[in-house]
Coordinates of C-alpha atoms in Angstrom, one line a residue:
M1 CA 90.0 194.3 107.2
A2 CA 88.3 192.4 104.3
E3 CA 90.0 189.4 103.5
N4 CA 92.2 189.0 99.6
T5 CA 91.2 186.4 97.3
D6 CA 92.9 183.8 96.9
L7 CA 95.2 185.2 94.0
S8 CA 97.9 181.6 94.2
L9 CA 96.2 181.0 90.6
V10 CA 97.6 184.5 89.3
Q11 CA 100.9 184.8 91.3
D12 CA 101.4 181.2 89.8
I13 CA 100.8 182.0 86.5
I14 CA 102.6 185.1 86.4
R15 CA 106.0 183.4 87.9
A16 CA 105.4 180.7 85.4
A17 CA 105.5 183.9 82.6
G18 CA 109.4 185.4 83.6
G19 CA 110.8 181.2 83.6
H20 CA 112.5 179.1 81.4
A21 CA 109.3 177.1 79.0
A22 CA 109.6 174.1 82.2
S23 CA 108.0 177.4 84.0
L24 CA 104.8 177.0 81.1
R25 CA 105.0 173.4 81.2
E26 CA 105.1 172.8 84.8
L27 CA 101.5 175.6 85.1
T28 CA 99.4 173.7 83.1
E29 CA 100.5 170.7 85.0
H30 CA 99.2 172.0 88.1
H31 CA 96.4 173.8 86.8
K32 CA 93.7 172.8 84.7
G33 CA 93.8 174.8 81.2
E34 CA 90.5 176.5 81.3
D35 CA 91.1 178.2 84.6
I36 CA 94.1 179.8 83.4
A37 CA 92.5 181.1 80.4
R38 CA 89.3 182.3 82.3
V39 CA 92.4 184.6 84.2
L40 CA 94.0 185.8 81.0
I41 CA 90.7 186.8 79.5
D42 CA 89.8 188.4 82.4
E43 CA 93.3 190.3 82.0
I44 CA 92.3 190.8 78.7
C45 CA 88.9 192.5 79.4
S46 CA 90.5 195.0 81.7
R47 CA 93.5 196.4 79.9
C48 CA 91.3 197.1 76.4
P49 CA 90.9 200.3 75.5
A50 CA 87.5 202.1 75.4
P51 CA 85.2 200.7 72.2
V52 CA 85.2 202.5 69.3
N53 CA 82.4 201.2 66.7
E54 CA 79.1 201.6 66.9
E55 CA 78.2 198.8 65.6
P56 CA 78.5 195.7 68.0
V57 CA 81.1 193.2 67.4
L58 CA 81.5 189.7 68.8
V59 CA 85.1 188.7 68.4
E60 CA 86.0 184.7 69.0
F61 CA 89.2 184.4 71.2
V62 CA 90.7 180.9 70.8
V63 CA 93.4 180.1 73.4
R64 CA 94.9 176.8 72.6
T65 CA 96.2 174.4 75.3
A66 CA 97.2 171.1 75.0
G67 CA 96.2 170.7 71.3
E68 CA 92.3 172.0 72.4
P69 CA 90.7 174.8 71.4
L70 CA 88.9 177.4 74.6
S71 CA 86.9 179.7 72.8
H72 CA 85.7 182.9 74.6
W73 CA 83.6 185.2 72.8
L74 CA 84.7 189.1 74.3
R75 CA 81.5 191.8 73.0
A76 CA 82.6 195.4 71.7
V77 CA 81.0 197.7 71.5
E78 CA 80.9 202.1 72.2
G79 CA 79.3 203.1 75.3
A80 CA 81.0 199.7 77.4
P81 CA 83.6 198.1 78.5
V82 CA 85.0 194.8 75.9
R83 CA 83.8 191.8 78.2
A84 CA 83.6 188.6 77.9
V85 CA 79.9 186.7 77.8
P86 CA 78.0 183.6 76.0
R87 CA 77.3 183.2 72.0
G88 CA 75.2 185.5 70.8
E89 CA 73.4 187.2 68.2
D90 CA 75.5 190.0 67.7
F91 CA 78.2 188.9 64.5
V92 CA 81.1 188.0 64.5
A93 CA 84.1 189.6 63.5
M94 CA 87.0 188.1 63.8
R95 CA 88.6 185.2 65.4
I96 CA 91.9 186.2 67.7
E97 CA 93.6 182.6 68.3
Y98 CA 96.9 182.0 70.9
E99 CA 98.5 179.3 71.7
L100 CA 98.2 179.7 75.9
A101 CA 102.4 179.6 76.9
D102 CA 102.3 182.5 74.1
L103 CA 99.7 184.2 75.8
V104 CA 100.5 184.2 78.9
R105 CA 104.0 185.5 78.0
E106 CA 101.9 188.1 76.5
L107 CA 100.3 189.3 79.1
F108 CA 102.6 188.5 82.2
G109 CA 105.5 188.2 81.0
P110 CA 108.7 191.2 80.6
S111 CA 107.8 194.2 78.2
R112 CA 108.5 193.5 74.6
E113 CA 108.3 196.6 72.2
H114 CA 106.9 194.5 69.4
P115 CA 105.9 191.4 70.0
S116 CA 105.2 189.4 66.6
G117 CA 104.6 186.2 65.2
V118 CA 102.3 185.1 68.3
R119 CA 98.8 184.4 67.2
G120 CA 96.5 183.5 64.0
T121 CA 93.7 185.7 62.9
T122 CA 91.0 184.9 60.6
L123 CA 88.7 187.5 59.7
F124 CA 85.0 186.6 59.1
P125 CA 82.6 187.4 56.0
Y126 CA 79.4 189.3 56.6
A127 CA 77.1 186.9 56.2
G128 CA 73.2 189.1 57.2
S129 CA 70.5 189.4 54.9
D130 CA 71.2 193.3 54.4
A131 CA 74.6 192.3 53.6
A132 CA 74.8 195.1 51.0
D133 CA 73.9 198.5 53.3
K134 CA 75.9 196.5 56.0
I135 CA 78.9 195.5 54.1
G136 CA 81.0 199.3 55.0
P137 CA 79.7 199.4 58.8
Y138 CA 80.7 196.2 58.9
F139 CA 84.5 196.6 57.5
L140 CA 85.2 199.1 60.1
A141 CA 83.5 197.9 62.5
A142 CA 85.3 194.0 62.5
Q143 CA 88.5 196.9 62.7
Q144 CA 87.8 199.3 65.3
A145 CA 86.5 196.0 68.1
T146 CA 90.0 193.6 67.0
A147 CA 92.3 196.4 67.7
T148 CA 90.3 197.0 70.7
V149 CA 90.7 192.8 71.8
L150 CA 94.4 193.5 70.8
A151 CA 95.2 196.2 72.0
G152 CA 94.3 194.2 75.7
C153 CA 96.4 191.0 74.4
T154 CA 99.6 192.6 75.0
S155 CA 102.3 193.9 78.4
A156 CA 103.6 196.7 75.8
K157 CA 104.1 200.0 78.0
P158 CA 101.1 202.3 77.7
D159 CA 101.4 206.0 78.3
L160 CA 100.7 207.0 81.5
N161 CA 99.2 209.5 80.8
E162 CA 96.4 208.1 78.6
L163 CA 96.1 205.4 81.3
T164 CA 95.4 208.3 84.1
S165 CA 92.6 209.6 81.3
R166 CA 90.8 206.3 80.6
Y167 CA 91.4 205.6 84.5
L168 CA 90.2 208.8 85.2
T169 CA 92.9 210.2 88.5
P170 CA 93.2 213.2 88.8
K171 CA 97.4 212.5 88.8
W172 CA 97.4 214.0 85.5
G173 CA 95.9 217.4 83.7
S174 CA 93.9 218.5 85.8
L175 CA 94.9 218.8 90.2
H176 CA 97.9 217.4 89.3
W177 CA 100.9 216.8 86.9
F178 CA 102.2 213.6 88.7
T179 CA 102.2 211.2 85.8
P180 CA 105.7 212.0 84.7
H181 CA 107.7 211.9 88.1
Y182 CA 106.3 208.3 88.4
D183 CA 106.7 207.3 85.1
R184 CA 110.7 208.6 85.5
H185 CA 110.5 206.5 89.1
F186 CA 108.5 203.5 88.6
R187 CA 109.8 202.6 84.8
P188 CA 112.6 200.2 86.8
Y189 CA 109.7 198.2 88.4
R190 CA 107.7 197.5 84.9
N191 CA 108.9 194.2 84.8
E192 CA 108.5 193.4 88.1
E193 CA 106.1 190.8 90.2
V194 CA 105.5 194.0 92.4
R195 CA 103.4 194.3 95.3
V196 CA 101.8 198.0 95.4
L197 CA 99.7 199.7 98.1
E198 CA 98.3 202.9 97.8
I199 CA 96.6 204.7 101.0
G200 CA 93.0 206.2 99.7
I201 CA 91.1 204.7 96.8
G202 CA 89.4 207.7 96.4
G203 CA 85.1 208.6 95.7
Y204 CA 85.2 210.0 99.9
K205 CA 82.6 207.8 101.5
H206 CA 80.3 206.8 98.0
P207 CA 79.7 203.2 98.0
E208 CA 80.7 202.8 94.6
W209 CA 83.2 205.0 94.0
G210 CA 87.0 205.7 93.6
G211 CA 89.5 203.0 92.6
G212 CA 90.2 204.1 89.2
S213 CA 94.3 205.2 90.2
L214 CA 94.2 201.1 91.7
R215 CA 93.0 199.6 88.0
M216 CA 96.0 202.0 86.8
W217 CA 98.5 201.1 88.9
K218 CA 97.0 197.2 87.7
H219 CA 97.3 198.1 84.1
Y220 CA 100.6 200.0 84.3
F221 CA 102.6 197.4 86.3
H222 CA 101.3 193.9 84.2
R223 CA 102.6 191.9 86.9
G224 CA 101.4 193.4 90.2
L225 CA 99.5 193.0 92.7
I226 CA 97.5 196.3 93.6
H227 CA 96.3 197.1 97.3
G228 CA 94.3 199.7 98.1
L229 CA 93.3 200.7 102.0
D230 CA 91.1 203.2 102.3
I231 CA 88.9 203.9 106.0
V232 CA 85.1 202.7 104.7
D233 CA 84.4 199.7 102.5
K234 CA 85.0 200.1 99.1
S235 CA 85.2 196.1 98.0
H236 CA 83.2 197.0 94.7
A237 CA 86.6 197.8 93.3
D238 CA 87.9 194.5 93.8
E239 CA 88.5 192.4 90.8
Q240 CA 91.9 190.6 89.6
R241 CA 95.4 191.6 91.0
I242 CA 93.5 194.4 93.0
T243 CA 92.5 193.6 96.7
T244 CA 91.2 196.4 99.0
V245 CA 91.1 196.2 102.7
I246 CA 89.5 198.5 105.2
G247 CA 91.9 199.8 107.6
D248 CA 92.6 203.6 109.7
Q249 CA 95.8 205.0 108.5
N250 CA 96.6 206.9 111.2
D251 CA 96.4 204.1 113.4
P252 CA 100.2 202.0 113.6
D253 CA 98.5 198.7 114.7
C254 CA 96.1 199.1 111.6
L255 CA 98.8 199.7 109.7
A256 CA 101.2 197.1 110.7
E257 CA 98.6 194.4 110.4
I258 CA 98.3 195.2 106.5
A259 CA 102.0 195.2 106.2
G260 CA 102.5 191.9 107.7
K261 CA 99.3 190.0 105.5
Y262 CA 100.4 191.8 101.9
G263 CA 103.4 192.8 102.3
P264 CA 106.7 193.3 102.3
F265 CA 105.7 196.6 99.4
D266 CA 108.1 197.1 96.7
I267 CA 105.9 200.5 96.4
V268 CA 103.3 202.1 99.2
I269 CA 101.8 205.2 97.8
D270 CA 99.7 208.0 100.4
D271 CA 97.4 209.3 98.8
G272 CA 95.0 209.3 102.0
S273 CA 93.7 212.0 103.8
H274 CA 96.3 214.3 103.7
I275 CA 96.4 215.2 107.2
N276 CA 99.9 216.0 108.3
E277 CA 99.8 214.1 111.3
H278 CA 98.2 210.8 109.0
V279 CA 101.1 211.1 106.5
R280 CA 103.5 211.3 109.6
T281 CA 102.4 208.3 111.1
S282 CA 101.6 206.1 108.0
F283 CA 105.5 206.9 106.9
H284 CA 106.5 205.7 110.1
A285 CA 104.7 202.7 110.5
L286 CA 105.3 201.1 106.5
F287 CA 108.2 202.4 105.9
P288 CA 109.5 199.6 107.5
H289 CA 107.4 197.1 105.0
V290 CA 109.1 198.4 102.1
R291 CA 111.9 196.3 100.9
N292 CA 115.5 197.5 100.1
G293 CA 115.2 198.9 96.7
G294 CA 111.4 200.0 97.2
L295 CA 109.6 203.4 97.3
Y296 CA 107.1 205.5 99.8
V297 CA 105.5 207.8 97.9
I298 CA 103.7 211.3 99.5
E299 CA 101.1 212.8 97.4
D300 CA 99.6 216.8 98.2
L301 CA 101.8 218.0 100.4
W302 CA 100.2 221.3 100.0
T303 CA 98.2 220.8 103.1
A304 CA 101.2 221.2 105.3
Y305 CA 100.6 225.0 105.3
W306 CA 97.0 224.5 105.6
P307 CA 96.2 224.5 109.5
G308 CA 92.6 222.3 108.6
F309 CA 94.8 219.5 107.7
G310 CA 96.9 220.4 110.8
G311 CA 99.8 222.5 108.4
N312 CA 101.6 225.3 109.4
E313 CA 101.3 228.6 107.6
D314 CA 104.8 229.5 108.6
P315 CA 107.2 227.5 106.3
E316 CA 110.2 227.4 109.5
Q317 CA 107.2 226.2 111.9
S318 CA 107.0 223.0 109.3
G319 CA 108.6 220.3 112.4
A320 CA 104.7 218.1 112.1
T321 CA 103.7 218.5 108.9
S322 CA 104.7 216.4 106.0
L323 CA 107.5 218.4 104.4
G324 CA 108.5 219.0 108.2
L325 CA 108.8 215.0 107.8
L326 CA 110.5 214.7 104.4
K327 CA 112.9 218.0 105.8
S328 CA 114.2 215.2 108.2
L329 CA 115.1 212.6 106.0
I330 CA 117.5 215.1 104.9
D331 CA 119.5 215.1 108.0
S332 CA 118.7 211.4 108.0
L333 CA 120.9 211.0 103.8
Q334 CA 123.5 212.7 105.8
H335 CA 123.3 210.8 109.7
E336 CA 126.8 209.6 109.2
E337 CA 127.9 213.7 108.6
L338 CA 126.4 214.8 112.0
P339 CA 128.6 215.7 114.4
P340 CA 128.6 213.4 117.5
A341 CA 125.9 214.5 119.7
Q342 CA 125.6 213.6 123.5
G343 CA 123.6 209.9 123.4
R344 CA 122.2 210.2 119.7
T345 CA 121.6 207.1 118.0
A346 CA 120.7 206.0 114.1
G347 CA 117.1 206.1 114.0
Y348 CA 115.6 203.5 111.2
A349 CA 115.0 206.4 108.6
D350 CA 118.9 207.5 109.4
R351 CA 120.2 203.7 108.4
H352 CA 117.7 202.9 105.8
V353 CA 116.7 206.3 103.7
T354 CA 118.9 206.9 101.1
G355 CA 117.3 209.2 98.7
L356 CA 115.0 211.8 98.5
H357 CA 113.2 213.5 95.4
V358 CA 110.8 216.3 96.1
Y359 CA 108.9 218.1 93.2
H360 CA 105.6 220.1 93.4
N361 CA 102.9 218.0 95.8
L362 CA 105.0 214.9 95.1
A363 CA 107.8 213.1 96.8
F364 CA 109.6 210.0 96.3
I365 CA 111.8 208.0 99.3
E366 CA 114.1 205.7 98.5
K367 CA 114.3 202.5 100.5
G368 CA 118.5 200.7 101.3
T369 CA 121.0 200.4 103.5
N370 CA 122.4 204.1 104.0
A371 CA 125.8 202.8 105.3
E372 CA 128.7 204.3 103.5
G373 CA 130.3 205.2 106.0
G374 CA 130.6 209.0 106.5
I375 CA 134.0 211.3 105.9
P376 CA 136.5 209.6 107.8
P377 CA 137.8 211.6 111.4
W378 CA 141.3 211.7 110.5
I379 CA 140.5 214.4 107.3
P380 CA 139.8 217.9 109.5
R381 CA 136.8 219.9 110.2
D382 CA 138.2 222.9 108.8
F383 CA 138.5 224.6 105.8
D384 CA 142.3 226.0 106.8
S385 CA 143.3 222.9 107.9
L386 CA 142.0 221.2 105.6
V387 CA 143.8 223.0 102.9
A388 CA 146.8 223.0 105.3
A389 CA 146.5 219.2 104.9
S390 CA 145.9 218.9 100.5
S391 CA 149.2 221.3 100.5
G392 CA 151.2 219.0 102.8
G393 CA 151.8 221.2 105.6
A394 CA 153.4 224.1 103.7
A395 CA 152.1 228.1 103.8

C-alpha cells in the first residue's frame, strides 16, 4: 500500500473552519501563516473551473495574517488549469485580498450560499505600450480570469452534474445517470468532515489515467478526505485531501488493513472490478468499517446478469451475485420479523443495515443499528385471529 501523506495541517484547518473564532486563533498559534496560506492557495487552484480567457492573466492573491500580506500569483489562461506561479511577465489584472481566517471559513467551513463582505478587490489598469490595442481584450480577459479564480474561493455547493463533466467521470451523461441519486443521498454529508473511500480509481493499467471521480468527490465534499483504492499504482492522482492506496478488493485482510489505517469511513463507493465475488467480498469486509449513519454504495449492478463477471443470466439464480447480496439485505432489514428458525442468529448485516435504496445499476445501503424490536409475540400471526382480536372477539 502507498503511504499516506501528512494530513495533520489540512485536518487542523478543516476543523478550525467549522469551529468558533477562537479555533481559528489557535490555528494560527500552532501553524505558520505561510503554511496555512499554501494549503488554501492549493485548494483554490483545485476548485477553479477551466479558464476561458485567451489572454494570459495573473491574479495577485493576497492572504493577510496578523496584518502581514502574503502574496501569491495565480495564472489563468484558456487551455491550462489555474496554478500558482512566480511573478512573471503576464499582466496582473486584479488583486484579491482575504484575511486568513475569512478565507479558511470560505473554503473549509460549512457552506454558505450567499457569502459577502469577506474579500477586497483592486482592478489594475493595463500599462503596456500597446494599451490602445489591448484595452478591450484586457478588460475581457481580466474579468474572465478573476471570475475563474473567485469561483475557486467558495464552498457554495456546486452542481454535481457539472462536476462530473469537469472531472471527466462517466457518472452522468454517458454510460450512467447516477449523479441525481448521488446528490440526493450525499447532500446531508456536505458540511461534514467526511472520510470517503472509493474502490476503483479508473484508467485500468494505464499509469496516468483515472482519478477523475476522486477529484469530483474532493470538490463536492469540501471538508472531506478522499481515499481511492486500486489494484495498480494510481499515485499520480494523489494531491491535497486525496490519497490513493494499492490493494485487492477481493482480499479481506488487505481491506481490513486499509480500513484500520484510514477509516472509519462515512461513505464507501464500490466502483471497482464489478466482478460479483469481489463486490460481495468488499461489502462484507468494509461494511463493518462504515460508521453508523454512513452509506455503502455499489455501482454497475448490470454485471449481476453477465457470466463474464461471475453473474447469472437467470434472475432466479442470483444468490452469488451483487443483486443476490442486495436481495438478502431486504431480509436483513426485516430479520426481527422472520419466523424463529432452528439455530438462526442475527448476522452483522442483520444488525446494522437500516435502509436500502436501489436504482438502475446503483444501490445505497444505510448503516446504523437495526434493533427496533419486531412486532410483539402476543400479536396474532394469522389474519383471522388478528381480526378477532381487534374486534374484541366478537363474531
